PDB file of C-alpha atoms in Angstrom:
ATOM      1  CA  ALA J 569      12.747   5.813  11.353  1.00 72.00           C
ATOM      2  CA  GLN J 570      11.962   3.177   8.801  1.00 78.00           C
ATOM      3  CA  SER J 571      12.004   4.040   5.118  1.00 87.00           C
ATOM      4  CA  VAL J 572      11.811   2.436   1.710  1.00 92.00           C
ATOM      5  CA  ALA J 573      13.512   3.678  -1.429  1.00 94.00           C
ATOM      6  CA  GLN J 574      12.718   2.759  -4.987  1.00 96.00           C
ATOM      7  CA  PRO J 575      15.459   4.585  -6.853  1.00 95.00           C
ATOM      8  CA  GLU J 576      13.836   4.387 -10.274  1.00 95.00           C
ATOM      9  CA  ASP J 577      10.625   6.257 -11.015  1.00 94.00           C
ATOM     10  CA  GLN J 578      10.307   4.463 -14.339  1.00 96.00           C
ATOM     11  CA  VAL J 579      11.655   1.229 -15.773  1.00 97.00           C
ATOM     12  CA  ASN J 580      11.307   0.397 -19.441  1.00 97.00           C
ATOM     13  CA  VAL J 581      11.981  -3.080 -20.758  1.00 97.00           C
ATOM     14  CA  ALA J 582      11.262  -4.914 -23.979  1.00 97.00           C
ATOM     15  CA  GLU J 583       8.855  -7.818 -23.917  1.00 97.00           C
ATOM     16  CA  GLY J 584      10.670 -11.081 -23.379  1.00 97.00           C
ATOM     17  CA  ASN J 585      13.623  -9.461 -21.650  1.00 97.00           C
ATOM     18  CA  PRO J 586      14.327  -9.862 -17.941  1.00 97.00           C
ATOM     19  CA  LEU J 587      13.157  -7.089 -15.652  1.00 97.00           C
ATOM     20  CA  THR J 588      14.338  -5.780 -12.302  1.00 97.00           C
ATOM     21  CA  VAL J 589      12.595  -3.255 -10.082  1.00 98.00           C
ATOM     22  CA  LYS J 590      14.825  -2.100  -7.266  1.00 98.00           C
ATOM     23  CA  CYS J 591      14.002  -1.616  -3.604  1.00 97.00           C
ATOM     24  CA  THR J 592      16.191  -0.755  -0.650  1.00 96.00           C
ATOM     25  CA  TYR J 593      15.048  -0.223   2.902  1.00 94.00           C
ATOM     26  CA  SER J 594      16.050   1.100   6.262  1.00 90.00           C
ATOM     27  CA  VAL J 595      14.460  -0.440   9.329  1.00 83.00           C
ATOM     28  CA  SER J 596      15.508  -1.347  12.825  1.00 77.00           C
ATOM     29  CA  GLY J 597      15.944  -5.073  13.239  1.00 77.00           C
ATOM     30  CA  ASN J 598      14.856  -7.592  10.665  1.00 78.00           C
ATOM     31  CA  PRO J 599      12.056  -6.653   8.305  1.00 85.00           C
ATOM     32  CA  TYR J 600       9.051  -8.163   6.717  1.00 90.00           C
ATOM     33  CA  LEU J 601       9.226  -7.164   3.048  1.00 93.00           C
ATOM     34  CA  PHE J 602       6.459  -7.004   0.481  1.00 94.00           C
ATOM     35  CA  TRP J 603       5.856  -6.203  -3.159  1.00 96.00           C
ATOM     36  CA  TYR J 604       2.527  -4.976  -4.440  1.00 95.00           C
ATOM     37  CA  VAL J 605       1.384  -4.133  -7.961  1.00 95.00           C
ATOM     38  CA  GLN J 606      -1.200  -1.565  -8.987  1.00 93.00           C
ATOM     39  CA  TYR J 607      -2.828  -1.742 -12.395  1.00 90.00           C
ATOM     40  CA  PRO J 608      -4.521   1.384 -13.778  1.00 83.00           C
ATOM     41  CA  ASN J 609      -7.607   2.403 -11.815  1.00 75.00           C
ATOM     42  CA  ARG J 610      -7.277  -0.601  -9.531  1.00 79.00           C
ATOM     43  CA  GLY J 611      -6.325  -1.156  -5.920  1.00 81.00           C
ATOM     44  CA  LEU J 612      -3.034  -2.723  -4.914  1.00 90.00           C
ATOM     45  CA  GLN J 613      -2.552  -6.437  -5.383  1.00 93.00           C
ATOM     46  CA  PHE J 614      -0.148  -8.546  -3.376  1.00 93.00           C
ATOM     47  CA  LEU J 615       2.723 -10.108  -5.349  1.00 95.00           C
ATOM     48  CA  LEU J 616       5.041 -11.684  -2.807  1.00 95.00           C
ATOM     49  CA  LYS J 617       6.609 -11.288   0.607  1.00 93.00           C
ATOM     50  CA  TYR J 618       9.675 -12.235   2.583  1.00 93.00           C
ATOM     51  CA  ILE J 619       9.103 -13.299   6.168  1.00 88.00           C
ATOM     52  CA  THR J 620      11.953 -15.654   6.980  1.00 86.00           C
ATOM     53  CA  GLY J 621      13.889 -18.533   5.485  1.00 87.00           C
ATOM     54  CA  ASP J 622      15.051 -18.734   1.892  1.00 90.00           C
ATOM     55  CA  ASN J 623      16.223 -15.387   0.633  1.00 92.00           C
ATOM     56  CA  LEU J 624      14.684 -16.003  -2.791  1.00 95.00           C
ATOM     57  CA  VAL J 625      10.928 -15.615  -2.705  1.00 95.00           C
ATOM     58  CA  LYS J 626       8.650 -16.608  -5.566  1.00 95.00           C
ATOM     59  CA  GLY J 627       5.288 -14.981  -6.029  1.00 93.00           C
ATOM     60  CA  SER J 628       2.417 -14.385  -8.375  1.00 89.00           C
ATOM     61  CA  TYR J 629       2.643 -14.033 -12.177  1.00 91.00           C
ATOM     62  CA  GLY J 630       6.193 -15.423 -12.327  1.00 94.00           C
ATOM     63  CA  PHE J 631       7.730 -12.688 -10.195  1.00 96.00           C
ATOM     64  CA  GLU J 632      10.423 -13.326  -7.636  1.00 97.00           C
ATOM     65  CA  ALA J 633      12.466 -11.219  -5.243  1.00 97.00           C
ATOM     66  CA  GLU J 634      15.699 -11.730  -3.372  1.00 94.00           C
ATOM     67  CA  PHE J 635      16.243 -10.535   0.156  1.00 94.00           C
ATOM     68  CA  ASN J 636      19.796  -9.291   0.613  1.00 94.00           C
ATOM     69  CA  LYS J 637      20.415  -8.407   4.222  1.00 91.00           C
ATOM     70  CA  SER J 638      23.903  -6.985   3.753  1.00 92.00           C
ATOM     71  CA  GLN J 639      22.702  -4.631   1.027  1.00 94.00           C
ATOM     72  CA  THR J 640      19.293  -4.060   2.676  1.00 94.00           C
ATOM     73  CA  SER J 641      17.653  -4.710  -0.655  1.00 96.00           C
ATOM     74  CA  PHE J 642      14.654  -6.619  -1.922  1.00 97.00           C
ATOM     75  CA  HIS J 643      14.719  -6.266  -5.711  1.00 98.00           C
ATOM     76  CA  LEU J 644      11.802  -7.611  -7.735  1.00 98.00           C
ATOM     77  CA  LYS J 645      12.665  -9.682 -10.777  1.00 97.00           C
ATOM     78  CA  LYS J 646      11.076 -11.592 -13.606  1.00 97.00           C
ATOM     79  CA  PRO J 647      12.991 -13.629 -16.187  1.00 96.00           C
ATOM     80  CA  SER J 648      10.807 -12.686 -19.143  1.00 97.00           C
ATOM     81  CA  ALA J 649       8.625  -9.579 -19.115  1.00 97.00           C
ATOM     82  CA  LEU J 650       5.131  -9.421 -20.591  1.00 96.00           C
ATOM     83  CA  VAL J 651       3.321  -6.344 -21.875  1.00 96.00           C
ATOM     84  CA  SER J 652       0.638  -7.120 -19.300  1.00 94.00           C
ATOM     85  CA  ASP J 653       3.222  -6.597 -16.530  1.00 96.00           C
ATOM     86  CA  SER J 654       3.093  -2.860 -17.220  1.00 96.00           C
ATOM     87  CA  ALA J 655       1.909  -1.311 -13.965  1.00 95.00           C
ATOM     88  CA  LEU J 656       2.998   0.592 -10.861  1.00 94.00           C
ATOM     89  CA  TYR J 657       5.011  -1.477  -8.390  1.00 96.00           C
ATOM     90  CA  PHE J 658       5.358  -0.739  -4.699  1.00 96.00           C
ATOM     91  CA  CYS J 659       7.825  -2.141  -2.212  1.00 96.00           C
ATOM     92  CA  ALA J 660       6.785  -2.105   1.459  1.00 93.00           C
ATOM     93  CA  VAL J 661       8.487  -2.876   4.747  1.00 90.00           C
ATOM     94  CA  ARG J 662       7.395  -3.616   8.268  1.00 84.00           C
ATOM     95  CA  PRO J 663       9.764  -4.250  11.185  1.00 73.00           C
ATOM     96  CA  THR J 664       9.572  -7.606  12.933  1.00 68.00           C
ATOM     97  CA  VAL J 665      10.299  -5.887  16.212  1.00 62.00           C
ATOM     98  CA  ASN J 666       7.356  -3.883  17.482  1.00 57.00           C
ATOM     99  CA  TYR J 667       5.288  -4.882  14.491  1.00 50.00           C
ATOM    100  CA  GLY J 668       2.451  -2.831  15.843  1.00 51.00           C
ATOM    101  CA  GLN J 669       3.954  -0.146  13.716  1.00 56.00           C
ATOM    102  CA  ASN J 670       2.435   0.403  10.362  1.00 70.00           C
ATOM    103  CA  PHE J 671       3.735  -0.538   6.959  1.00 80.00           C
ATOM    104  CA  VAL J 672       5.909   1.901   5.053  1.00 86.00           C
ATOM    105  CA  PHE J 673       5.589   1.929   1.291  1.00 90.00           C
ATOM    106  CA  GLY J 674       8.118   3.076  -1.238  1.00 92.00           C
ATOM    107  CA  PRO J 675       7.182   5.791  -3.752  1.00 92.00           C
ATOM    108  CA  GLY J 676       6.513   3.274  -6.491  1.00 94.00           C
ATOM    109  CA  THR J 677       8.175   2.401  -9.779  1.00 96.00           C
ATOM    110  CA  ARG J 678       6.282   2.516 -13.030  1.00 95.00           C
ATOM    111  CA  LEU J 679       7.145  -0.429 -15.229  1.00 97.00           C
ATOM    112  CA  SER J 680       6.536  -0.196 -18.953  1.00 97.00           C
ATOM    113  CA  VAL J 681       7.002  -3.323 -21.017  1.00 97.00           C
ATOM    114  CA  LEU J 682       7.266  -2.490 -24.679  1.00 95.00           C
ATOM    115  CA  PRO J 683       6.054  -4.934 -27.334  1.00 93.00           C
TER     116      PRO J 683
ATOM    117  CA  GLY G1156     -14.874 -14.836  -0.585  1.00 57.00           C
ATOM    118  CA  ALA G1157     -15.616 -11.123  -0.646  1.00 81.00           C
ATOM    119  CA  GLY G1158     -12.666  -8.773  -0.650  1.00 92.00           C
ATOM    120  CA  VAL G1159     -12.299  -5.340   0.867  1.00 95.00           C
ATOM    121  CA  SER G1160     -14.963  -2.980  -0.398  1.00 95.00           C
ATOM    122  CA  GLN G1161     -15.035   0.788  -0.320  1.00 96.00           C
ATOM    123  CA  SER G1162     -17.751   3.300  -0.989  1.00 96.00           C
ATOM    124  CA  PRO G1163     -18.329   5.510  -2.749  1.00 97.00           C
ATOM    125  CA  SER G1164     -16.007   4.671  -5.615  1.00 95.00           C
ATOM    126  CA  ASN G1165     -15.947   8.310  -6.641  1.00 96.00           C
ATOM    127  CA  LYS G1166     -16.824  11.454  -4.723  1.00 97.00           C
ATOM    128  CA  VAL G1167     -16.894  15.015  -5.989  1.00 97.00           C
ATOM    129  CA  THR G1168     -17.417  17.696  -3.387  1.00 97.00           C
ATOM    130  CA  GLU G1169     -17.060  21.414  -2.950  1.00 97.00           C
ATOM    131  CA  LYS G1170     -14.327  22.988  -0.905  1.00 97.00           C
ATOM    132  CA  GLY G1171     -15.419  23.369   2.699  1.00 97.00           C
ATOM    133  CA  LYS G1172     -17.848  20.450   2.712  1.00 97.00           C
ATOM    134  CA  ASP G1173     -17.425  17.360   4.890  1.00 98.00           C
ATOM    135  CA  VAL G1174     -17.092  13.896   3.345  1.00 98.00           C
ATOM    136  CA  GLU G1175     -17.319  10.371   4.713  1.00 98.00           C
ATOM    137  CA  LEU G1176     -15.561   7.440   3.112  1.00 98.00           C
ATOM    138  CA  ARG G1177     -16.470   3.900   4.049  1.00 97.00           C
ATOM    139  CA  CYS G1178     -14.447   0.708   4.192  1.00 97.00           C
ATOM    140  CA  ASP G1179     -15.762  -2.822   4.687  1.00 96.00           C
ATOM    141  CA  PRO G1180     -12.822  -5.103   5.491  1.00 95.00           C
ATOM    142  CA  ILE G1181     -12.621  -8.808   4.894  1.00 94.00           C
ATOM    143  CA  SER G1182     -14.606 -10.654   7.546  1.00 91.00           C
ATOM    144  CA  GLY G1183     -12.397 -11.745  10.435  1.00 89.00           C
ATOM    145  CA  HIS G1184      -9.553  -9.369   9.664  1.00 91.00           C
ATOM    146  CA  THR G1185      -8.568  -7.553  12.827  1.00 89.00           C
ATOM    147  CA  ALA G1186      -6.244  -4.983  11.293  1.00 90.00           C
ATOM    148  CA  LEU G1187      -7.474  -2.129   9.096  1.00 93.00           C
ATOM    149  CA  TYR G1188      -5.445   0.592   7.417  1.00 93.00           C
ATOM    150  CA  TRP G1189      -6.224   3.809   5.586  1.00 95.00           C
ATOM    151  CA  TYR G1190      -3.836   5.265   3.019  1.00 94.00           C
ATOM    152  CA  ARG G1191      -3.932   8.237   0.694  1.00 95.00           C
ATOM    153  CA  GLN G1192      -2.518   8.130  -2.801  1.00 92.00           C
ATOM    154  CA  SER G1193      -2.163  11.387  -4.657  1.00 87.00           C
ATOM    155  CA  LEU G1194      -2.004  11.367  -8.437  1.00 76.00           C
ATOM    156  CA  GLY G1195       1.014   9.372  -9.568  1.00 67.00           C
ATOM    157  CA  GLN G1196       2.402   9.233  -6.037  1.00 74.00           C
ATOM    158  CA  GLY G1197       3.099   6.545  -3.499  1.00 80.00           C
ATOM    159  CA  LEU G1198       0.979   5.574  -0.559  1.00 87.00           C
ATOM    160  CA  GLU G1199       0.760   7.866   2.425  1.00 89.00           C
ATOM    161  CA  PHE G1200      -0.187   6.114   5.660  1.00 89.00           C
ATOM    162  CA  LEU G1201      -3.082   7.747   7.472  1.00 93.00           C
ATOM    163  CA  ILE G1202      -4.358   5.556  10.300  1.00 92.00           C
ATOM    164  CA  TYR G1203      -4.200   1.952  11.536  1.00 89.00           C
ATOM    165  CA  PHE G1204      -6.689   0.003  13.643  1.00 91.00           C
ATOM    166  CA  GLN G1205      -5.734  -3.262  15.331  1.00 87.00           C
ATOM    167  CA  GLY G1206      -8.461  -5.081  17.220  1.00 84.00           C
ATOM    168  CA  ASN G1207      -9.516  -3.226  20.332  1.00 82.00           C
ATOM    169  CA  SER G1208      -6.246  -1.339  20.697  1.00 84.00           C
ATOM    170  CA  ALA G1209      -6.083   2.418  20.401  1.00 85.00           C
ATOM    171  CA  PRO G1210      -5.631   3.324  16.729  1.00 89.00           C
ATOM    172  CA  ASP G1211      -2.336   4.616  15.391  1.00 87.00           C
ATOM    173  CA  LYS G1212      -3.326   8.057  14.111  1.00 89.00           C
ATOM    174  CA  SER G1213       0.210   9.247  13.461  1.00 86.00           C
ATOM    175  CA  GLY G1214      -0.342   9.622   9.740  1.00 88.00           C
ATOM    176  CA  LEU G1215      -3.389  11.867   9.798  1.00 93.00           C
ATOM    177  CA  PRO G1216      -2.294  15.107   8.093  1.00 93.00           C
ATOM    178  CA  SER G1217      -4.478  17.491  10.100  1.00 94.00           C
ATOM    179  CA  ASP G1218      -7.241  17.607  12.679  1.00 95.00           C
ATOM    180  CA  ARG G1219      -9.736  17.816   9.820  1.00 97.00           C
ATOM    181  CA  PHE G1220      -9.161  14.095   9.320  1.00 97.00           C
ATOM    182  CA  SER G1221     -10.619  11.483  11.635  1.00 96.00           C
ATOM    183  CA  ALA G1222     -11.564   7.831  11.430  1.00 96.00           C
ATOM    184  CA  GLU G1223     -13.459   5.326  13.454  1.00 94.00           C
ATOM    185  CA  ARG G1224     -14.034   1.631  13.330  1.00 94.00           C
ATOM    186  CA  THR G1225     -17.310   0.393  14.728  1.00 84.00           C
ATOM    187  CA  GLY G1226     -17.597  -3.089  16.186  1.00 81.00           C
ATOM    188  CA  GLY G1227     -14.178  -4.001  14.957  1.00 77.00           C
ATOM    189  CA  SER G1228     -15.413  -4.162  11.379  1.00 90.00           C
ATOM    190  CA  VAL G1229     -16.577  -1.281   9.182  1.00 95.00           C
ATOM    191  CA  SER G1230     -14.477   1.874   9.209  1.00 96.00           C
ATOM    192  CA  THR G1231     -15.344   5.433   8.232  1.00 97.00           C
ATOM    193  CA  LEU G1232     -12.797   8.079   7.311  1.00 98.00           C
ATOM    194  CA  THR G1233     -14.159  11.596   7.717  1.00 98.00           C
ATOM    195  CA  ILE G1234     -12.633  14.705   6.224  1.00 98.00           C
ATOM    196  CA  GLN G1235     -14.077  17.949   7.511  1.00 98.00           C
ATOM    197  CA  ARG G1236     -13.974  21.252   5.676  1.00 97.00           C
ATOM    198  CA  THR G1237     -12.379  19.665   2.632  1.00 97.00           C
ATOM    199  CA  GLN G1238      -9.606  21.452   0.787  1.00 97.00           C
ATOM    200  CA  GLN G1239      -8.474  21.049  -2.801  1.00 96.00           C
ATOM    201  CA  GLU G1240      -5.246  19.417  -1.614  1.00 94.00           C
ATOM    202  CA  ASP G1241      -7.354  16.618  -0.118  1.00 96.00           C
ATOM    203  CA  SER G1242      -8.099  15.413  -3.647  1.00 96.00           C
ATOM    204  CA  ALA G1243      -6.618  11.916  -3.915  1.00 96.00           C
ATOM    205  CA  VAL G1244      -7.489   8.257  -3.946  1.00 94.00           C
ATOM    206  CA  TYR G1245      -8.170   6.946  -0.459  1.00 96.00           C
ATOM    207  CA  LEU G1246      -7.293   3.287  -0.067  1.00 95.00           C
ATOM    208  CA  CYS G1247      -8.351   0.948   2.688  1.00 95.00           C
ATOM    209  CA  ALA G1248      -6.655  -2.362   3.476  1.00 94.00           C
ATOM    210  CA  SER G1249      -7.230  -5.125   5.983  1.00 93.00           C
ATOM    211  CA  SER G1250      -5.205  -8.035   7.250  1.00 90.00           C
ATOM    212  CA  PRO G1251      -5.573 -10.920   9.706  1.00 87.00           C
ATOM    213  CA  MET G1252      -3.096  -9.432  12.142  1.00 71.00           C
ATOM    214  CA  THR G1253      -1.450 -12.144  14.179  1.00 64.00           C
ATOM    215  CA  SER G1254       2.317 -11.948  13.839  1.00 68.00           C
ATOM    216  CA  GLY G1255       3.077  -8.910  11.706  1.00 68.00           C
ATOM    217  CA  GLY G1256       3.891 -10.605   8.435  1.00 73.00           C
ATOM    218  CA  GLU G1257       0.358 -10.844   7.159  1.00 80.00           C
ATOM    219  CA  THR G1258      -0.508  -9.652   3.698  1.00 87.00           C
ATOM    220  CA  GLN G1259      -2.647  -6.556   3.404  1.00 90.00           C
ATOM    221  CA  TYR G1260      -5.633  -6.836   1.144  1.00 92.00           C
ATOM    222  CA  PHE G1261      -6.577  -3.585  -0.502  1.00 94.00           C
ATOM    223  CA  GLY G1262      -9.922  -2.244  -1.563  1.00 94.00           C
ATOM    224  CA  PRO G1263     -10.422  -0.523  -4.917  1.00 93.00           C
ATOM    225  CA  GLY G1264     -10.238   2.915  -3.342  1.00 94.00           C
ATOM    226  CA  THR G1265     -12.390   6.033  -3.252  1.00 96.00           C
ATOM    227  CA  ARG G1266     -11.386   8.741  -5.682  1.00 95.00           C
ATOM    228  CA  LEU G1267     -12.065  12.103  -4.031  1.00 97.00           C
ATOM    229  CA  LEU G1268     -12.134  15.326  -5.992  1.00 97.00           C
ATOM    230  CA  VAL G1269     -12.522  18.601  -4.138  1.00 97.00           C
ATOM    231  CA  LEU G1270     -13.541  21.476  -6.379  1.00 96.00           C
TER     232      LEU G1270
END
């Protein structure tokens, strides 16, 4: 069965410092990988995705993520955090084989950027 | 263009009552998903519609939950005989399903409170 782990419930970082939100996955075959962000009382917003090609994916708001097949990871990164980045971040996976299956989301990581 | 819309935005009901939650996907999107998000938790997959195919109902937690999608567009999630544990935010998402790597676009959610 496919699964997504986000090992940190909470990540705290000072404004201006780099941030990393971790994601590891388990899926048969190669995956499609996604990051979504949820601001308070809002729906989820798409940040970026990995489909194929370059392992480093750049997305919205200066975020990027690196697909590491050997480590089955897709960590989200940003070089310099902003207070406005404080939100709940979800990693999601979908297998490329039999993609009629649904997405699986990780439990979420709450990011707090401190001024 | 218009995004995914959901109604009502908030619903308070008494235990034992039935509720209907509505989702209007983005025009032209063939895939539609329902998720449940309990307070501070991740997303729990409920049901997935793809075009005219039979829906994937594997995530529905009990037979009190059902969903339909009329004309390949609007979807209604029905919860019968609501219980307090049904209290959550119900999120709908749609995507232009063609190859599996499409981004899901989420609605703002319906916050359900069962008293």
